[in-house]
Every structure is written in structure tokens, then in C-alpha cells.
């Protein structure tokens, strides 16, 4: 009782703390609880012994399980209370308030304490229940908090109670064990024996005390009676079913047979039942005899309990509803048995082959089988089938006799029911494994076909750029596969495991397994599968390209530009859909750094690009993308073989070469055009256009030059440049490591192209036969030059073509010059690097009167000898001319080299032919004066001031102190009456270079009164010979037939003075002396010049020789040949010593004289032009003795 009713008030020991509860036991330093009533308040020890946990016996186990900290309980309770109050406030706010007042003041709401509207009461009730619930929880927490102050005692109490409860349970178990033993002993007892009855039976065989019932046995039935009885029953069954029960037989019971006094109704795939009748009255019911299942697997005979139960149920159904009731009951019974059989097989599968993959659940009259329960997809989607009984009711919900109930199958795929599906459902031969396999096969088909359809909608597969094949099996899911091309001939097959539902990809490899993992971890494989397969293909392609490209000379690089720049490249071709893509950047070893090949990989189609980037500038913000072009290549027909990479190298290098050429042509403003053409030198997979270049634009600068030989085009204007391929070659690369061997790598690429020049006049090129050079061939039949061009990667091919064409044009001009030179100049070999031709003089005979005039027969000379000239055109410094030994033109070899490198080089063949008699005559004079020089009686020198200007000097030896005995004669070509002739004159007498005497022979200033003038006038200038025309103190000689006889006559006249004493000087008026031309120092002296210099008779050696003559007495003339030879030997030894001494001096003076010689040459050239010298053009380049 409480105190309010006047009852006694229960005295409490203490007042509970209403504040914060104690979360833990507070103990003093001795380990005792501060709240222990037996403890000393001052912390001291007490006299009485306080029991502890250690005082409990060992049999009592200390309980520590399921004990939670008090602070955790209070924190969770506070959190729960706060959340409950928030939810309650939100719920109260969401509930509608009371309706508005009757007076229509919608803004007025009464909220007083006596507000009794249902809405307010509901809110108050809700709030009250929430507060009461929380109050009760906190009261419990308060009690627990109070108890926690004595946690040690409570814990001890719990241990004791648990121990007592365990002992009580042991007592109960012993009690029940005794009862069980008593029950089992009942069957072990033996009944007490009935000895009285046993003794009576054993003695008399009867029991007197048992009553006699007196039953009479019926007579036995014979076989004939049985047959008659059965026939009667059969007849009555037939009549009843045919007439009386005809319209009452269910449709499923139309198949029946009557035999052995029973009617057997068969329902296909379900059961058969035997019925009979027990009376002739057709109103009586049928009676159940036997039942058998007609589906497999099933029991051949039902058990006796089942048969007994069936007999009761079937007889009852026959009594109430007749055959229809019998069929309905047995039909439903069989459907239930079939579901049971399905369930049994499913349970067996889940415990055997399909362990951990199936989940079987038995419902009321249905069952559910969930397959792929451990599917690796993280979405947690489930797939299952439900096997149950469909009522078969009509649209109005009423039973339809024509459509009885049946087994039905529902399929839930990825948490969604599939409405329309075609899965064969065999209910006669029950096999859960076959059913699951068929359902899973449809599921696998759905997954693979979804991926297939999405891939097939992409341009890559829609345009048949890659292989994609789907194989579907309706019965066996492991045979269904999706095959797609990865790259080259590599394929990936996607399958689905029948039991686990995991995707399996073949053939196994690290990349394939990585793609399989991504596909299995996808939340929705049907939607995201194409993306994962495309990522796999990209990774596979990049791996194959990286591994195979390195072995063939290609390198895979990192992406050098941004993603936005790559999008500008890939999306520039405007594909139907801008799918995500990945790019592979490659470069051929030997390319310049700005060229790349990029392959973009996406479902929109693989594309190959040739990209040019500008050089990377540090800190530059502008794009590096300079140029890009798409290459007509498809990965579906590609094979990553050596042939593919070779074709890729050829094609990309050809494109780079043509792009470089087009830029160069555009810069030089050369007309050009590109046209598609058939190129049989390239593989069939490569098609490169042919570049046509306008020849006139390419040679514009040369044609506009003033020294152009002719403006008439010798070739057709358009030149096709046909790409023929590339050539890679290795160069030595020395590593930086000390001692490392020298390595070779494929680092340079040559572009090979072919240019064809069709000539306008084939007759001009008859001298050219076959190969003109290593890279140039001429086909005289069609009149076409074929130029093989080889240039380094990045070098414009048109620049090399222009240089070749200019060289070829020079060669063409020279060949034309050979052709114009006549039959005496024959081209032996004409190439772009070397021209070899021969020349010989004409067959004009020597005049018959020449031997008598010259005082004897001339030295033997073979005029029909053929001389060979080799022009080396392959040097960068100029054209080098090589003459054979003994060639008369060796004396002007340096002038010939200068002329060959000048624009007038095409005149060389004519010049060789025209000057051959002249130089042959000079060689004869050299040979004739050689013994005279050996005797120190005189000397002959020829100074070549140019190709068309020769000064010859005859000098006789004089005693010391006597005046010099010397004469100079100039030889130049002159044109008179349209004919070029050699003009031989004495420059000391004729003045103005002999031009006045050439124009008018009577215009000679005076004749020479010295011994040379007299002998020349007497023996040369006054002689009339065929081919020679006398011009006062000079003569003009025919270039072919006259110059050689004229030189022979001059030589004979000069040699007639050898050995004669000098004339006695007579006083006479001296004419104004003209400066004797000083011969420049020759650069490459001929045979005569070298000989004259060795004898000390050159202009430089003359002062030294005079000094020697002053030191030695004069020894000539001597009478004997031995004295002459001794004297010549002595002179020759002195000359050699002098040459060695003067070599250093000449080298020091060479630079000093060079400037003076150039000025002198310019003056001589001006004088020569004023005197009318010309003909074939002279050259005033100096000759320098090395």
C-alpha cells in the first residue's frame, strides 16, 4: 500500500541520485568500492572480513558473457531518445490541424487546454505515448544505474543463480533419463506363460473353455463363374459409360479401357485409375480399386498408407461428384506430387553438383529455385523460377472444364519478371536439371544477345570492320558464346558458366582475365558489357602493337598532346556517334621527331592518322598540332605481321615525303598536281598518288639566267614523281659507356622515288645508251629519262630532283655539243657522274712541198691517233678533266678544268678538235728543241695565257755580257670572212695585238731587222703554202690543215739560227720598245714548260742562269758530240740545284704575285678584246706552278 491511502510507508535505505548515473565503480586505493556499505568511510580497513569473488568455490563459474558497459547503454539510450523525439515532432508537424471556425475565420485556430478536436487529441495521444515509452526506458536505466552501484554483489549473485539454475537443469535431466529407462525396460519384460492352456493344447489338441461359433464356409467359386461374373461387370461398365455416364465423363477421362471387371481411366503424363461398380443400379457410385502414376520418375506402386488414404478420398469424391470429382481430386493430387518431385530433385542438386549455386524454397503448393546465388555482380540482382499450379480459370474467374489446372512456370530474371518467354516445360519426364539448364540457356542468350546487339549497332561492327559472331544454344548454355575480334587474327570468346553465372573469356591470358574480372564486377553486364569488351580490345591492341612494333623498328610512345587536341583529330572525320576512344601513338625509328602515327580505337571504328606536331617549346601555351591526315586503313583487315609493319612504313613514309614535297613546291611556287595512278612497285594494299611537277617552273631561275644556252625546251613540261618505297640502313652508334662495343641500329630511312622525263626530240639523244648513271637511265626507244631519287626522311624530293634535272640538263647540253662537233668526236660513255669521249684530227694530208721547204722530213706523228678525255662530274668542287699520258692538251689542263666548270663547258668538244693540230705542233717543237736545250744552245718555251692564246718564245744562248737573243710569237684565233683561223704574229712589231695586221696585212708598222726577223721573213712570212696566208710580219693558218705546217716552218727557221754567232750590232735609230709580255706563272705546266723550267730557262730562273754564265767561260759552240753532252749534263745539274733552291722562294712569292697577276690578266683581257680576239672565248685564269 502507498502512503496516500493511509498505509505504511516503505522506508528506503537511501534516496536515489536523480542526476547523472554512475557509469563505473569507484574504488579506493585498496580496490574496495566507494559505495560499499561495509567499507570504512575514512578509507580504513574494517574488522569484519568482507566476502569477495575469490571466496566462491571453484564449482561456481564467473559469468562474463553478454555484459555491456553502463556508459554505452546510456549513450545509446540518449541517442535513441533524441531520434525518437525528432521523429515525433516531424510526425506531429505533418499531421493536419483542426478545421477552421464556423464563423469562417480561417486564420483562427484554438489551441487551449480544452481543445477536444480529433486532430489535437490524436497529436496529444501520440506525444503522450512517446513520452511514456521514453520514461519507462529511462526508469529502467535508473534502476540499472542503482544496481550498478553494487555491481560486485550483483555479479556474484548472477554467478550463484547461474550455478543453481545449472544444477536444477541437471536434476531435470536425470529425472527424464529415469523415465526413459523405465519405458525401455517395459519391452524387455517377458509375459507370464499360460501353462494351463498350453498343457491342454499339447495333450488333446483342443481348448475346452473356448466357444464354438459355428460358421459355414461358402462354396468355392469356379473359374467359369468368375469369368461370367467379370464379363457381366464389363458389360455393365460399358453400357453405363456409353449411355448413362456419357455426358458426365470429364474430357481427361475420354481415354479409358474396360477389362477384368474394372474400367481404367488414363490421363496422359499424370495417372491412371482403376474403378468398378458394386451394383447393377447405374445410380450407384463407382468404387476405387487401384491408382498408378504415369510420369517419371515416380513410384511404380503407391504405398499402402497412401493407397488407403486415396481409396477413402476417391470413393468420397465419386459418391459426391462422380467421375468429375474423381478426376479433379486425382489431378490435383498428381500436380502436388509433381511439385514434390521437382522439389526433391532440386534439393538433391543443391546438395550435390549444384552446391552453393542453388537456393530451393518450398511454398504451399509451389516451389522456388533461385539460381546463380553466388553471382559475382555487386548489384545483388537475383534470378529465380517459381513452379506452381495455375487454376486454369477463364477470363471471368470461373472454372473452365476445357482448361483444367496445370503446372505453370514463372521466370524472374535480374529481379524482373519475364512475361514472354518460350521455355519448353516437360511435365511427363520430370527433370529439374534439364529445366534449370533450359532457363539458364535463355538467360545466357539474353546476356550475350544484348551485348551482341549493342556492339552490332556500332559502326565498327556494322560496317564489318571487325569480326563479331554469336552462337546460341537453346538447350546447353555452355555452348553459347560471343566471339569478337581483338586485333589481327586474335579473337576473344565470351561464355557464361552454367552453374555460377560468371562470365568466362577465352583464351586465358592476363589481359583476358582482367577483362573477365571487369565484366563479372559490372552491375549490369547486358548494358555495360560492350564498354568492358572495348576496353579489353584497346588494352590488347596496345599490348600487341607495343610488343610487335618494337621488333620491327617501331616504338610506341606516350601521348604527346592533350585530350582535347586528340578529340579534334578523331572527331574531324564526323563519325555517326562520338564514342569514347583510346589512342596509340607510334613512330618509326629514323623518322624526324615531329612525325607520328596515331591509331584511335573505339566502337565507332578504328582509324589511323598521320600527325605532325611542332617542336615542343618550353612554357608555350599554343597547340602543338600542326597537321594531320587520315589514312585509309581498317584494323579488321590488318595483320600485325612483318609485312603489315613494312607496308605501314612504306605508306606513311611516302605520305610524309609527298607532304614535304608539296610544301616545298608551294614555297617555290612551282606548279604541281596529284593524280591517282597504278603503282605496281608497291604492295597491293598501298595506293599512293603520283605527283606531277611543271618543269618550266622548276627551272625558271636557270632559264631566266643570261647565260642560258637555249630557251627551247628539251623535255616535256610535266614530270611525274612516282613513289617507289623506302630503304632503311643502319649506322654505327657508339655508346657512351667506356669499353662498350659499337652497336648498329636501324636509324636512317631513305625515300625512294622515280621521276620520268620525256624528251621532245629523240634524235638529239642518240649518243645516250642505257644507263646514264647509277640512278638515271635513258630509253632511246621511247625517248624517256628515268631518274631514281633517294632522299633522307624529311628532305624534299623535289630539291634533289631539281639538282638532278640541272645536272641532266648540263649533260644534255654537252651531249648536244658532242653531236655538233662531228664525226671526229665520239662519246664512249655518258653518265651523270662521268663523260668519256674521244677525239682525233682530220685526215688532211701534209703538203708535198713541205719537206723541201722545211729543210728535211718532219718528226713522225700519227695523226689518226684517238685521244680520250674523261670528265668527272661527281665532285662538288667542280668538273675534273683527266687526260691520258701524251695528250697534247695536257699543257692547258688547269684551263680546261676551269672551262669545264664554267657555263661555256659545252664548247669543249669543239675546242679539243680545233686546237689539236696546234698543240700537236707545239709538242713537235718541244721534241725538236729538247736536244738543243741539252746542249745549252737555246731553248723553246710556250706560255698559255688562256685556252685561245699562246705565246711561244725562242731563245738562243749568248756569251756573258752580250744582248739577249730572243723572239716571242703570239698565236690567237681570228675570224676572217666567217672562218676561224690561227693568227701567228710577233707582238713586238705588229702593235695592238696584231689586230691591224689582221685587218690589213700592209698595216704592219715595220719589219724586224735582227736575225730573227730576217729569218722569219725569209723562210716563213714570204712562203706560200696551202692553208697558210701570209700577213706581212705574221701569218694566218687554217685550224685543221695550216697551223701544224706553219709551226713546223717557224721551228725550222728558228733552229737554223742555233749555233750561229750573234750578229754585229750596227748603229741605227731605235724604235720605241714595247714591253715584252711576261708569262704568268703556270698552274699546271705541260711537258714543254716543265722541261724548260728544269733547264733554268724560264722567266724566273733566267737571272740565276745569267749569273752562272758569268762565272763560267763560254763553251759553245763545241765541235765534238762528247763535249756537247758533258756541257748539257753540267747545265742540267745546275738547273736541278737551282730548282731546289728556288722552290721555297717561289712559294713565298706566290701570294705576293697573285694580286699583281690578277691585275695584269684583267689588263691583258681588255687589250685582247680591243684587238678583236675572240673565236671560242678566251680565259685569262693564271697558271700556278705547284
XYZ file of N, CA and C in Angstrom, residues 876-1021:
438
model
N 81.951 17.858 -105.922
C 81.244 19.069 -105.519
C 82.022 20.325 -105.858
N 83.349 20.222 -105.964
C 84.156 21.411 -106.230
C 84.114 21.834 -107.683
N 83.673 21.004 -108.556
C 83.618 21.329 -109.971
C 83.884 20.100 -110.804
N 84.032 20.345 -112.115
C 84.261 19.264 -113.066
C 85.766 19.034 -113.180
N 86.149 17.794 -113.043
C 87.553 17.418 -113.168
C 87.755 16.734 -114.511
N 88.850 17.125 -115.194
C 89.184 16.562 -116.507
C 90.434 15.722 -116.359
N 90.373 14.524 -116.883
C 91.511 13.624 -116.868
C 91.878 13.273 -118.306
N 93.164 13.515 -118.639
C 93.697 13.227 -119.973
C 94.732 12.127 -119.865
N 94.830 11.340 -120.893
C 95.802 10.257 -120.876
C 97.205 10.795 -121.115
N 98.168 9.982 -120.776
C 99.567 10.381 -120.924
C 99.924 10.589 -122.392
N 100.601 11.703 -122.639
C 100.988 12.034 -124.002
C 99.998 12.887 -124.740
N 98.875 13.189 -124.113
C 97.878 14.030 -124.772
C 98.458 15.428 -124.963
N 98.356 15.981 -126.185
C 98.905 17.323 -126.405
C 98.248 18.396 -125.542
N 97.036 18.161 -125.098
C 96.327 19.187 -124.344
C 96.661 19.155 -122.856
N 97.617 18.322 -122.442
C 97.984 18.306 -121.030
C 98.569 19.637 -120.575
N 99.147 20.391 -121.525
C 99.777 21.652 -121.153
C 98.765 22.703 -120.680
N 97.475 22.555 -121.000
C 96.443 23.529 -120.573
C 95.388 22.829 -119.720
N 95.805 21.850 -118.924
C 94.845 21.056 -118.158
C 94.080 21.910 -117.144
N 94.791 22.834 -116.486
C 94.110 23.667 -115.491
C 93.084 24.573 -116.138
N 93.448 25.140 -117.322
C 92.467 25.959 -118.025
C 91.262 25.135 -118.468
N 91.521 23.900 -118.826
C 90.408 23.032 -119.222
C 89.472 22.767 -118.049
N 90.022 22.561 -116.860
C 89.180 22.315 -115.689
C 88.335 23.542 -115.352
N 88.932 24.725 -115.499
C 88.154 25.934 -115.255
C 87.046 26.102 -116.285
N 87.367 25.801 -117.521
C 86.349 25.927 -118.568
C 85.247 24.896 -118.408
N 85.616 23.695 -117.933
C 84.594 22.655 -117.760
C 83.617 23.009 -116.654
N 84.069 23.792 -115.671
C 83.185 24.198 -114.591
C 82.458 25.495 -114.876
N 82.682 26.083 -116.020
C 82.032 27.346 -116.380
C 80.799 27.070 -117.221
N 79.962 28.072 -117.422
C 78.752 27.855 -118.236
C 79.035 27.489 -119.681
N 80.250 27.785 -120.187
C 80.558 27.506 -121.599
C 81.218 26.146 -121.768
N 80.929 25.213 -120.862
C 81.609 23.921 -120.929
C 81.206 23.123 -122.161
N 80.013 23.426 -122.726
C 79.571 22.630 -123.870
C 80.418 22.859 -125.117
N 81.273 23.910 -125.093
C 82.129 24.163 -126.259
C 83.429 23.371 -126.215
N 83.649 22.583 -125.149
C 84.908 21.845 -125.030
C 85.127 20.840 -126.158
N 84.156 20.023 -126.540
C 84.448 19.073 -127.635
C 84.926 19.758 -128.901
N 84.300 20.857 -129.273
C 84.735 21.582 -130.466
C 86.122 22.168 -130.266
N 86.387 22.645 -129.064
C 87.707 23.245 -128.793
C 88.802 22.198 -128.865
N 88.566 21.020 -128.286
C 89.554 19.948 -128.376
C 89.867 19.620 -129.833
N 88.864 19.530 -130.621
C 89.064 19.162 -132.016
C 89.773 20.272 -132.790
N 89.430 21.530 -132.465
C 90.022 22.642 -133.217
C 91.463 22.917 -132.824
N 91.802 22.682 -131.570
C 93.168 23.012 -131.108
C 94.114 21.829 -131.153
N 93.662 20.687 -131.574
C 94.555 19.529 -131.594
C 95.746 19.743 -132.527
N 95.579 20.212 -133.763
C 96.777 20.446 -134.602
C 97.723 21.460 -133.979
N 97.210 22.495 -133.336
C 98.070 23.494 -132.721
C 98.938 22.873 -131.637
N 98.297 22.152 -130.716
C 99.067 21.595 -129.607
C 99.943 20.432 -130.056
N 99.545 19.781 -131.127
C 100.417 18.740 -131.653
C 101.673 19.355 -132.263
N 101.477 20.501 -132.922
C 102.649 21.210 -133.444
C 103.554 21.714 -132.343
N 102.975 22.201 -131.255
C 103.801 22.643 -130.137
C 104.580 21.487 -129.532
N 103.961 20.314 -129.434
C 104.692 19.153 -128.928
C 105.859 18.789 -129.839
N 105.663 18.925 -131.135
C 106.770 18.635 -132.064
C 107.929 19.607 -131.858
N 107.592 20.878 -131.654
C 108.664 21.863 -131.415
C 109.377 21.532 -130.110
N 108.624 21.154 -129.061
C 109.268 20.761 -127.808
C 110.233 19.602 -128.016
N 109.786 18.615 -128.776
C 110.659 17.468 -129.028
C 111.893 17.863 -129.821
N 111.703 18.785 -130.782
C 112.846 19.196 -131.621
C 113.860 20.021 -130.834
N 113.431 20.810 -129.898
C 114.336 21.682 -129.155
C 114.894 21.017 -127.900
N 114.465 19.836 -127.597
C 114.986 19.174 -126.408
C 116.484 18.902 -126.507
N 117.004 18.317 -127.616
C 118.462 18.137 -127.671
C 119.219 19.457 -127.717
N 118.610 20.492 -128.302
C 119.280 21.798 -128.338
C 119.414 22.343 -126.924
N 118.362 22.172 -126.147
C 118.444 22.649 -124.774
C 119.445 21.830 -123.975
N 119.534 20.531 -124.273
C 120.515 19.723 -123.581
C 121.930 20.198 -123.867
N 122.180 20.760 -125.083
C 123.491 21.285 -125.439
C 123.693 22.716 -124.964
N 122.656 23.295 -124.369
C 122.730 24.679 -123.887
C 122.994 25.632 -125.034
N 122.365 25.342 -126.174
C 122.494 26.202 -127.328
C 121.264 27.068 -127.517
N 120.180 26.736 -126.843
C 118.969 27.529 -126.959
C 117.820 26.850 -126.230
N 116.693 27.497 -126.261
C 115.522 26.946 -125.563
C 114.250 27.395 -126.264
N 113.179 26.598 -125.984
C 111.846 26.915 -126.506
C 110.861 26.840 -125.341
N 110.023 27.853 -125.272
C 109.004 27.909 -124.236
C 107.684 28.344 -124.856
N 106.578 27.723 -124.281
C 105.219 28.096 -124.699
C 104.462 28.557 -123.464
N 103.992 29.797 -123.525
C 103.232 30.389 -122.420
C 101.765 30.455 -122.822
N 100.923 29.725 -122.041
C 99.499 29.683 -122.327
C 98.795 30.702 -121.439
N 98.339 31.758 -122.066
C 97.626 32.811 -121.346
C 96.119 32.576 -121.333
N 95.720 31.570 -121.936
C 94.329 31.197 -121.986
C 94.173 30.019 -122.906
N 92.940 29.533 -123.002
C 92.715 28.413 -123.907
C 92.941 28.814 -125.357
N 92.795 30.064 -125.714
C 92.897 30.521 -127.104
C 94.034 31.526 -127.303
N 94.987 31.540 -126.417
C 96.101 32.498 -126.533
C 97.360 31.813 -126.045
N 98.303 31.640 -126.992
C 99.576 31.002 -126.706
C 100.701 31.941 -127.167
N 101.668 32.127 -126.314
C 102.889 32.879 -126.661
C 104.043 31.902 -126.640
N 104.725 31.795 -127.794
C 105.894 30.916 -127.901
C 107.147 31.774 -127.925
N 108.182 31.303 -127.290
C 109.441 32.064 -127.180
C 110.592 31.162 -127.599
N 111.387 31.701 -128.520
C 112.625 31.051 -128.950
C 113.780 31.881 -128.427
N 114.703 31.248 -127.720
C 115.860 31.945 -127.161
C 117.124 31.188 -127.503
N 118.191 31.949 -127.915
C 119.498 31.378 -128.232
C 120.483 31.810 -127.168
N 121.441 30.933 -126.888
C 122.432 31.198 -125.857
C 123.417 32.253 -126.343
N 123.695 33.186 -125.457
C 124.630 34.278 -125.770
C 125.766 34.263 -124.761
N 126.930 34.798 -125.178
C 128.045 34.897 -124.238
C 127.707 35.877 -123.132
N 128.471 35.795 -122.032
C 128.200 36.732 -120.935
C 128.429 38.164 -121.375
N 127.538 39.024 -121.008
C 127.636 40.437 -121.341
C 127.039 40.804 -122.671
N 126.643 39.785 -123.470
C 126.069 40.064 -124.802
C 124.572 40.268 -124.666
N 123.957 40.999 -125.609
C 122.487 41.177 -125.540
C 121.774 39.845 -125.756
N 120.560 39.790 -125.208
C 119.749 38.576 -125.291
C 119.279 38.348 -126.711
N 119.329 37.085 -127.133
C 118.843 36.683 -128.461
C 117.517 35.936 -128.232
N 116.371 36.591 -128.396
C 115.071 36.014 -128.064
C 113.996 36.652 -128.927
N 112.989 35.829 -129.275
C 111.863 36.311 -130.041
C 110.585 35.677 -129.469
N 109.471 36.460 -129.393
C 108.151 35.996 -128.910
C 107.153 36.057 -130.048
N 106.370 35.023 -130.157
C 105.304 34.966 -131.151
C 103.995 34.625 -130.439
N 102.943 35.378 -130.773
C 101.603 35.113 -130.217
C 100.775 34.337 -131.221
N 99.950 33.439 -130.680
C 99.043 32.636 -131.513
C 97.650 32.810 -130.941
N 96.756 33.348 -131.773
C 95.378 33.579 -131.367
C 94.447 33.217 -132.509
N 93.216 32.822 -132.147
C 92.248 32.568 -133.218
C 91.595 33.871 -133.668
N 91.424 33.988 -134.985
C 90.787 35.148 -135.582
C 89.731 34.663 -136.558
N 88.711 35.468 -136.710
C 87.634 35.145 -137.661
C 87.785 36.082 -138.851
N 87.896 35.493 -140.028
C 88.010 36.274 -141.253
C 87.103 35.658 -142.302
N 86.177 36.518 -142.750
C 85.229 36.069 -143.761
C 84.476 34.821 -143.318
N 84.040 34.835 -142.015
C 83.228 33.753 -141.484
C 83.984 32.486 -141.165
N 85.319 32.519 -141.244
C 86.112 31.324 -140.986
C 87.109 31.649 -139.901
N 87.251 30.725 -138.947
C 88.182 30.902 -137.838
C 89.534 30.341 -138.236
N 90.604 31.154 -138.037
C 91.972 30.775 -138.383
C 92.888 31.175 -137.237
N 94.039 30.507 -137.214
C 95.041 30.840 -136.221
C 95.908 31.975 -136.749
N 96.064 33.018 -135.960
C 96.886 34.168 -136.318
C 98.171 34.105 -135.518
N 99.289 33.930 -136.232
C 100.614 33.876 -135.620
C 101.337 35.155 -135.990
N 101.776 35.902 -134.995
C 102.416 37.191 -135.261
C 103.384 37.492 -134.142
N 104.232 38.483 -134.413
C 105.185 38.947 -133.417
C 104.594 40.162 -132.726
N 104.276 40.051 -131.446
C 103.610 41.166 -130.775
C 104.496 42.397 -130.657
N 105.836 42.255 -130.827
C 106.732 43.406 -130.694
C 106.648 44.318 -131.899
N 106.121 43.797 -133.029
C 106.153 44.579 -134.257
C 104.787 45.003 -134.747
N 103.799 44.180 -134.538
C 102.515 44.452 -135.170
C 101.682 45.417 -134.379
N 101.878 45.582 -133.081
C 101.118 46.549 -132.301
C 99.656 46.184 -132.222
N 99.036 46.673 -131.200
C 97.613 46.431 -130.964
C 97.288 44.972 -131.044
N 98.216 44.171 -130.598
C 97.957 42.737 -130.562
C 97.834 42.118 -131.921
N 98.313 42.743 -132.957
C 98.224 42.155 -134.278
C 96.921 42.365 -134.957
N 96.013 43.155 -134.362
C 94.689 43.335 -134.968
C 94.775 44.142 -136.250
N 95.688 45.131 -136.306
C 95.808 45.951 -137.532
C 96.335 45.128 -138.686
N 97.355 44.325 -138.427
C 97.888 43.479 -139.488
C 96.874 42.444 -139.934
N 96.009 41.978 -138.976
C 94.980 41.008 -139.370
C 93.937 41.652 -140.269
N 93.596 42.874 -139.926
C 92.603 43.560 -140.766
C 93.185 43.958 -142.124
N 94.498 44.440 -142.118
C 95.136 44.862 -143.361
C 96.592 44.419 -143.297
N 97.014 43.435 -144.089
C 98.391 42.955 -143.992
C 99.412 44.046 -144.225
N 99.086 45.081 -144.952
C 100.048 46.162 -145.205
C 100.130 47.146 -144.065
N 99.374 46.899 -143.010
C 99.361 47.842 -141.908
C 100.418 47.545 -140.876
N 101.367 46.620 -141.184
C 102.445 46.342 -140.232
C 103.323 47.564 -140.078
N 103.735 47.820 -138.883
C 104.490 49.041 -138.590
C 105.861 48.989 -139.245
N 106.573 47.934 -139.046
C 107.916 47.804 -139.613
C 108.308 46.342 -139.552
N 109.355 46.054 -140.221
C 109.898 44.719 -140.170
C 111.058 44.683 -139.205
N 111.331 43.494 -138.746
C 112.378 43.329 -137.754
C 113.698 43.107 -138.496
N 114.714 43.940 -138.121
C 115.991 43.869 -138.821
C 116.968 42.925 -138.154
N 116.572 42.360 -136.981
C 117.503 41.454 -136.328
C 117.507 40.124 -137.044
N 118.296 39.246 -136.506
C 118.465 37.943 -137.152
C 117.166 37.159 -137.172
N 116.272 37.264 -136.118
C 115.017 36.517 -136.092
C 114.048 37.044 -137.137
N 113.981 38.390 -137.239
C 113.092 38.964 -138.233
C 113.469 38.586 -139.632
N 114.777 38.558 -139.882
C 115.231 38.231 -141.229
C 114.921 36.790 -141.581
N 115.228 35.904 -140.659
C 114.993 34.505 -140.986
C 113.509 34.205 -141.089
N 112.666 34.827 -140.233
C 111.215 34.601 -140.344
C 110.683 35.168 -141.653
N 111.149 36.337 -142.017
C 110.680 36.938 -143.262
C 111.121 36.124 -144.451
N 112.318 35.602 -144.363
C 112.862 34.873 -145.493
C 112.246 33.496 -145.626
N 112.028 32.774 -144.507
C 111.627 31.367 -144.577
C 110.165 31.134 -144.245
N 109.492 32.114 -143.576
C 108.116 31.868 -143.163
C 107.167 32.889 -143.754
N 107.372 34.168 -143.461
C 106.401 35.188 -143.847
C 106.315 35.377 -145.355
